[in-house]
């Protein structure tokens, strides 16, 4: 069974440029999460989807971040414009049940903003 | 507010020894806890979970202990192997809200 797929794995951009990350969750997993992970720290939730509905986006900086999951399957996370402080690993995870502790994480996208 | 932390940021153990990774939490309302393992360049991987109505749960080579009196969680790994080298995160959940991850402990297994 394929795991959570994310692309790209690495992205280097200059500040003020836009960037987008893509995630394809495990088939059948209705819940999808986007996390931000800074170096040496644990993941921090940005947004959680139940099917195509964003049920918790309270931690998403909405002035520059946006996300969508139009058909309730794959999802994109966008930053526009990127800032130096956005450099981090962006992790996508999915779970079979809502708010399950057993979340399956993708490998992440490492973003470097110069 | 919610707070999850770890006593030690790094832990080195001899191969074959048992490892104990600790985690402290501050919110007595937390009722669900999980441990994740993250290897370099990979996403976190679920290890084991425990609910607040339990004080011990065992998996394959791992045991999680929960002490609600002192708000302490630990992960014990038996017969530590080189493949156990990773960063370990605990996370807490309060009544179905989002999980809050701690900062992590790096486990290094010495040959």
GROMACS .gro file of N, CA and C in nm, chain B:
model
  333
  115UNK      N    1  -0.219   2.687   2.987
  115UNK     CA    2  -0.239   2.633   2.855
  115UNK      C    3  -0.174   2.497   2.840
  116UNK      N    4  -0.185   2.443   2.720
  116UNK     CA    5  -0.126   2.312   2.698
  116UNK      C    6   0.025   2.326   2.686
  117UNK      N    7   0.096   2.230   2.737
  117UNK     CA    8   0.242   2.232   2.727
  117UNK      C    9   0.293   2.090   2.732
  118UNK      N   10   0.371   2.054   2.635
  118UNK     CA   11   0.431   1.922   2.632
  118UNK      C   12   0.581   1.940   2.622
  119UNK      N   13   0.657   1.876   2.704
  119UNK     CA   14   0.802   1.892   2.699
  119UNK      C   15   0.873   1.764   2.729
  120UNK      N   16   1.001   1.762   2.715
  120UNK     CA   17   1.084   1.645   2.738
  120UNK      C   18   1.192   1.681   2.837
  121UNK      N   19   1.229   1.583   2.924
  121UNK     CA   20   1.333   1.610   3.021
  121UNK      C   21   1.470   1.621   2.955
  122UNK      N   22   1.500   1.535   2.857
  122UNK     CA   23   1.631   1.533   2.797
  122UNK      C   24   1.620   1.550   2.647
  123UNK      N   25   1.696   1.641   2.590
  123UNK     CA   26   1.692   1.656   2.446
  123UNK      C   27   1.768   1.547   2.371
  124UNK      N   28   1.869   1.485   2.432
  124UNK     CA   29   1.945   1.378   2.368
  124UNK      C   30   1.964   1.264   2.466
  125UNK      N   31   1.969   1.143   2.410
  125UNK     CA   32   1.990   1.024   2.490
  125UNK      C   33   2.076   0.927   2.412
  126UNK      N   34   2.185   0.883   2.473
  126UNK     CA   35   2.273   0.784   2.409
  126UNK      C   36   2.269   0.655   2.490
  127UNK      N   37   2.246   0.544   2.422
  127UNK     CA   38   2.240   0.415   2.490
  127UNK      C   39   2.322   0.313   2.412
  128UNK      N   40   2.370   0.215   2.483
  128UNK     CA   41   2.446   0.107   2.423
  128UNK      C   42   2.349   0.009   2.355
  129UNK      N   43   2.390  -0.039   2.239
  129UNK     CA   44   2.308  -0.138   2.170
  129UNK      C   45   2.281  -0.257   2.262
  130UNK      N   46   2.155  -0.296   2.268
  130UNK     CA   47   2.115  -0.407   2.353
  130UNK      C   48   2.060  -0.365   2.488
  131UNK      N   49   2.092  -0.242   2.528
  131UNK     CA   50   2.038  -0.191   2.654
  131UNK      C   51   1.894  -0.144   2.633
  132UNK      N   52   1.827  -0.117   2.744
  132UNK     CA   53   1.693  -0.061   2.737
  132UNK      C   54   1.701   0.092   2.736
  133UNK      N   55   1.611   0.155   2.664
  133UNK     CA   56   1.606   0.301   2.657
  133UNK      C   57   1.479   0.350   2.724
  134UNK      N   58   1.490   0.463   2.790
  134UNK     CA   59   1.373   0.526   2.850
  134UNK      C   60   1.371   0.672   2.807
  135UNK      N   61   1.268   0.711   2.737
  135UNK     CA   62   1.252   0.848   2.690
  135UNK      C   63   1.135   0.908   2.767
  136UNK      N   64   1.158   1.024   2.826
  136UNK     CA   65   1.059   1.085   2.913
  136UNK      C   66   0.990   1.205   2.850
  137UNK      N   67   0.872   1.232   2.901
  137UNK     CA   68   0.793   1.345   2.851
  137UNK      C   69   0.707   1.397   2.965
  138UNK      N   70   0.705   1.528   2.981
  138UNK     CA   71   0.620   1.589   3.082
  138UNK      C   72   0.511   1.669   3.014
  139UNK      N   73   0.396   1.669   3.073
  139UNK     CA   74   0.288   1.752   3.021
  139UNK      C   75   0.229   1.831   3.136
  140UNK      N   76   0.167   1.942   3.103
  140UNK     CA   77   0.122   2.032   3.211
  140UNK      C   78  -0.028   2.036   3.227
  141UNK      N   79  -0.102   1.989   3.124
  141UNK     CA   80  -0.248   2.002   3.131
  141UNK      C   81  -0.310   1.873   3.182
  142UNK      N   82  -0.367   1.878   3.299
  142UNK     CA   83  -0.426   1.759   3.359
  142UNK      C   84  -0.549   1.711   3.283
  143UNK      N   85  -0.601   1.794   3.194
  143UNK     CA   86  -0.718   1.755   3.115
  143UNK      C   87  -0.681   1.669   2.994
  144UNK      N   88  -0.553   1.657   2.962
  144UNK     CA   89  -0.511   1.574   2.850
  144UNK      C   90  -0.552   1.430   2.875
  145UNK      N   91  -0.614   1.368   2.774
  145UNK     CA   92  -0.669   1.235   2.796
  145UNK      C   93  -0.622   1.132   2.694
  146UNK      N   94  -0.533   1.173   2.605
  146UNK     CA   95  -0.485   1.079   2.503
  146UNK      C   96  -0.345   1.120   2.466
  147UNK      N   97  -0.255   1.022   2.462
  147UNK     CA   98  -0.114   1.049   2.439
  147UNK      C   99  -0.059   0.952   2.334
  148UNK      N  100   0.033   1.002   2.255
  148UNK     CA  101   0.094   0.917   2.153
  148UNK      C  102   0.244   0.940   2.148
  149UNK      N  103   0.314   0.842   2.100
  149UNK     CA  104   0.457   0.852   2.074
  149UNK      C  105   0.481   0.830   1.925
  150UNK      N  106   0.567   0.917   1.869
  150UNK     CA  107   0.607   0.905   1.730
  150UNK      C  108   0.759   0.895   1.722
  151UNK      N  109   0.805   0.827   1.619
  151UNK     CA  110   0.948   0.815   1.589
  151UNK      C  111   0.973   0.882   1.455
  152UNK      N  112   1.076   0.965   1.450
  152UNK     CA  113   1.108   1.031   1.323
  152UNK      C  114   1.254   1.009   1.289
  153UNK      N  115   1.276   0.938   1.181
  153UNK     CA  116   1.411   0.917   1.130
  153UNK      C  117   1.448   1.032   1.037
  154UNK      N  118   1.577   1.051   1.019
  154UNK     CA  119   1.627   1.162   0.941
  154UNK      C  120   1.570   1.161   0.799
  155UNK      N  121   1.513   1.272   0.758
  155UNK     CA  122   1.462   1.284   0.623
  155UNK      C  123   1.326   1.221   0.601
  156UNK      N  124   1.265   1.173   0.708
  156UNK     CA  125   1.134   1.108   0.695
  156UNK      C  126   1.031   1.178   0.783
  157UNK      N  127   0.905   1.148   0.757
  157UNK     CA  128   0.801   1.199   0.843
  157UNK      C  129   0.789   1.115   0.969
  158UNK      N  130   0.723   1.168   1.072
  158UNK     CA  131   0.703   1.090   1.195
  158UNK      C  132   0.624   0.962   1.169
  159UNK      N  133   0.657   0.861   1.248
  159UNK     CA  134   0.590   0.731   1.236
  159UNK      C  135   0.530   0.694   1.370
  160UNK      N  136   0.402   0.661   1.369
  160UNK     CA  137   0.331   0.625   1.491
  160UNK      C  138   0.395   0.502   1.556
  161UNK      N  139   0.415   0.510   1.689
  161UNK     CA  140   0.469   0.395   1.763
  161UNK      C  141   0.363   0.331   1.849
  162UNK      N  142   0.306   0.409   1.939
  162UNK     CA  143   0.212   0.354   2.036
  162UNK      C  144   0.133   0.469   2.098
  163UNK      N  145   0.013   0.438   2.144
  163UNK     CA  146  -0.068   0.539   2.208
  163UNK      C  147  -0.121   0.486   2.342
  164UNK      N  148  -0.172   0.576   2.423
  164UNK     CA  149  -0.229   0.538   2.551
  164UNK      C  150  -0.334   0.641   2.591
  165UNK      N  151  -0.442   0.593   2.645
  165UNK     CA  152  -0.546   0.683   2.694
  165UNK      C  153  -0.533   0.701   2.845
  166UNK      N  154  -0.595   0.804   2.895
  166UNK     CA  155  -0.573   0.841   3.035
  166UNK      C  156  -0.636   0.744   3.134
  167UNK      N  157  -0.720   0.651   3.084
  167UNK     CA  158  -0.777   0.552   3.175
  167UNK      C  159  -0.686   0.431   3.193
  168UNK      N  160  -0.566   0.439   3.134
  168UNK     CA  161  -0.467   0.334   3.147
  168UNK      C  162  -0.339   0.394   3.205
  169UNK      N  163  -0.256   0.311   3.267
  169UNK     CA  164  -0.127   0.361   3.312
  169UNK      C  165  -0.011   0.287   3.245
  170UNK      N  166  -0.042   0.188   3.166
  170UNK     CA  167   0.064   0.114   3.097
  170UNK      C  168   0.006   0.048   2.973
  171UNK      N  169   0.087   0.050   2.868
  171UNK     CA  170   0.047  -0.020   2.746
  171UNK      C  171   0.172  -0.073   2.679
  172UNK      N  172   0.164  -0.196   2.631
  172UNK     CA  173   0.282  -0.258   2.571
  172UNK      C  174   0.260  -0.286   2.425
  173UNK      N  175   0.369  -0.268   2.350
  173UNK     CA  176   0.368  -0.306   2.210
  173UNK      C  177   0.486  -0.399   2.185
  174UNK      N  178   0.528  -0.405   2.062
  174UNK     CA  179   0.643  -0.490   2.030
  174UNK      C  180   0.771  -0.417   2.070
  175UNK      N  181   0.836  -0.463   2.172
  175UNK     CA  182   0.961  -0.405   2.227
  175UNK      C  183   0.943  -0.267   2.289
  176UNK      N  184   0.824  -0.212   2.288
  176UNK     CA  185   0.800  -0.081   2.348
  176UNK      C  186   0.691  -0.088   2.453
  177UNK      N  187   0.709  -0.003   2.554
  177UNK     CA  188   0.610   0.009   2.661
  177UNK      C  189   0.593   0.157   2.690
  178UNK      N  190   0.470   0.202   2.700
  178UNK     CA  191   0.444   0.339   2.738
  178UNK      C  192   0.383   0.337   2.879
  179UNK      N  193   0.436   0.424   2.963
  179UNK     CA  194   0.386   0.438   3.099
  179UNK      C  195   0.330   0.578   3.118
  180UNK      N  196   0.217   0.586   3.182
  180UNK     CA  197   0.154   0.715   3.207
  180UNK      C  198   0.133   0.732   3.356
  181UNK      N  199   0.187   0.839   3.411
  181UNK     CA  200   0.168   0.873   3.551
  181UNK      C  201   0.093   1.005   3.558
  182UNK      N  202  -0.036   0.995   3.578
  182UNK     CA  203  -0.119   1.116   3.576
  182UNK      C  204  -0.097   1.202   3.699
  183UNK      N  205  -0.051   1.140   3.805
  183UNK     CA  206  -0.029   1.216   3.929
  183UNK      C  207   0.076   1.325   3.910
  184UNK      N  208   0.183   1.289   3.840
  184UNK     CA  209   0.290   1.385   3.816
  184UNK      C  210   0.295   1.432   3.672
  185UNK      N  211   0.192   1.397   3.595
  185UNK     CA  212   0.182   1.439   3.455
  185UNK      C  213   0.309   1.400   3.378
  186UNK      N  214   0.337   1.274   3.378
  186UNK     CA  215   0.459   1.224   3.316
  186UNK      C  216   0.429   1.103   3.228
  187UNK      N  217   0.495   1.102   3.115
  187UNK     CA  218   0.478   0.995   3.017
  187UNK      C  219   0.617   0.944   2.981
  188UNK      N  220   0.632   0.814   2.967
  188UNK     CA  221   0.762   0.762   2.925
  188UNK      C  222   0.745   0.653   2.821
  189UNK      N  223   0.847   0.642   2.738
  189UNK     CA  224   0.852   0.537   2.636
  189UNK      C  225   0.973   0.451   2.666
  190UNK      N  226   0.952   0.324   2.686
  190UNK     CA  227   1.061   0.232   2.712
  190UNK      C  228   1.080   0.143   2.590
  191UNK      N  229   1.203   0.135   2.545
  191UNK     CA  230   1.238   0.050   2.432
  191UNK      C  231   1.330  -0.060   2.484
  192UNK      N  232   1.289  -0.183   2.467
  192UNK     CA  233   1.369  -0.295   2.515
  192UNK      C  234   1.472  -0.336   2.410
  193UNK      N  235   1.590  -0.375   2.458
  193UNK     CA  236   1.696  -0.425   2.371
  193UNK      C  237   1.716  -0.332   2.252
  194UNK      N  238   1.755  -0.210   2.280
  194UNK     CA  239   1.766  -0.106   2.178
  194UNK      C  240   1.859  -0.149   2.065
  195UNK      N  241   1.813  -0.123   1.944
  195UNK     CA  242   1.886  -0.162   1.823
  195UNK      C  243   1.930  -0.038   1.746
  196UNK      N  244   2.028  -0.051   1.658
  196UNK     CA  245   2.072   0.065   1.578
  196UNK      C  246   1.957   0.129   1.501
  197UNK      N  247   1.862   0.050   1.458
  197UNK     CA  248   1.747   0.104   1.385
  197UNK      C  249   1.654   0.188   1.470
  198UNK      N  250   1.675   0.187   1.599
  198UNK     CA  251   1.594   0.270   1.689
  198UNK      C  252   1.645   0.414   1.696
  199UNK      N  253   1.762   0.438   1.641
  199UNK     CA  254   1.818   0.573   1.641
  199UNK      C  255   1.726   0.666   1.563
  200UNK      N  256   1.678   0.769   1.630
  200UNK     CA  257   1.580   0.860   1.569
  200UNK      C  258   1.548   0.969   1.671
  201UNK      N  259   1.459   1.059   1.632
  201UNK     CA  260   1.402   1.156   1.726
  201UNK      C  261   1.264   1.105   1.765
  202UNK      N  262   1.236   1.108   1.893
  202UNK     CA  263   1.109   1.059   1.944
  202UNK      C  264   1.028   1.176   1.999
  203UNK      N  265   0.902   1.182   1.957
  203UNK     CA  266   0.811   1.288   2.001
  203UNK      C  267   0.695   1.228   2.079
  204UNK      N  268   0.660   1.294   2.189
  204UNK     CA  269   0.533   1.263   2.251
  204UNK      C  270   0.435   1.372   2.210
  205UNK      N  271   0.309   1.339   2.214
  205UNK     CA  272   0.205   1.436   2.180
  205UNK      C  273   0.085   1.409   2.269
  206UNK      N  274   0.015   1.517   2.303
  206UNK     CA  275  -0.102   1.504   2.388
  206UNK      C  276  -0.225   1.558   2.318
  207UNK      N  277  -0.338   1.510   2.363
  207UNK     CA  278  -0.465   1.550   2.306
  207UNK      C  279  -0.565   1.570   2.420
  208UNK      N  280  -0.645   1.672   2.405
  208UNK     CA  281  -0.746   1.701   2.506
  208UNK      C  282  -0.883   1.689   2.441
  209UNK      N  283  -0.953   1.586   2.478
  209UNK     CA  284  -1.093   1.567   2.438
  209UNK      C  285  -1.114   1.591   2.287
  210UNK      N  286  -1.034   1.526   2.208
  210UNK     CA  287  -1.055   1.528   2.065
  210UNK      C  288  -1.007   1.653   1.993
  211UNK      N  289  -0.939   1.741   2.066
  211UNK     CA  290  -0.881   1.857   1.998
  211UNK      C  291  -0.755   1.815   1.924
  212UNK      N  292  -0.688   1.911   1.862
  212UNK     CA  293  -0.568   1.877   1.786
  212UNK      C  294  -0.455   1.833   1.878
  213UNK      N  295  -0.371   1.746   1.826
  213UNK     CA  296  -0.256   1.699   1.902
  213UNK      C  297  -0.151   1.808   1.914
  214UNK      N  298  -0.090   1.816   2.031
  214UNK     CA  299   0.020   1.908   2.057
  214UNK      C  300   0.145   1.825   2.077
  215UNK      N  301   0.243   1.844   1.988
  215UNK     CA  302   0.366   1.768   1.992
  215UNK      C  303   0.469   1.837   2.080
  216UNK      N  304   0.548   1.757   2.149
  216UNK     CA  305   0.661   1.808   2.224
  216UNK      C  306   0.780   1.834   2.132
  217UNK      N  307   0.891   1.887   2.186
  217UNK     CA  308   1.006   1.922   2.104
  217UNK      C  309   1.089   1.804   2.057
  218UNK      N  310   1.078   1.688   2.119
  218UNK     CA  311   1.151   1.571   2.072
  218UNK      C  312   1.276   1.539   2.152
  219UNK      N  313   1.311   1.412   2.154
  219UNK     CA  314   1.436   1.362   2.212
  219UNK      C  315   1.509   1.281   2.107
  220UNK      N  316   1.637   1.311   2.091
  220UNK     CA  317   1.716   1.234   1.995
  220UNK      C  318   1.778   1.114   2.065
  221UNK      N  319   1.750   0.997   2.013
  221UNK     CA  320   1.807   0.874   2.068
  221UNK      C  321   1.920   0.827   1.977
  222UNK      N  322   2.039   0.812   2.034
  222UNK     CA  323   2.154   0.760   1.961
  222UNK      C  324   2.192   0.624   2.019
  223UNK      N  325   2.203   0.524   1.934
  223UNK     CA  326   2.239   0.390   1.978
  223UNK      C  327   2.386   0.366   1.946
  224UNK      N  328   2.462   0.341   2.050
  224UNK     CA  329   2.606   0.321   2.035
  224UNK      C  330   2.637   0.174   2.012
  225UNK      N  331   2.731   0.144   1.922
  225UNK     CA  332   2.764   0.003   1.892
  225UNK      C  333   2.839  -0.063   2.006
   0.00000   0.00000   0.00000
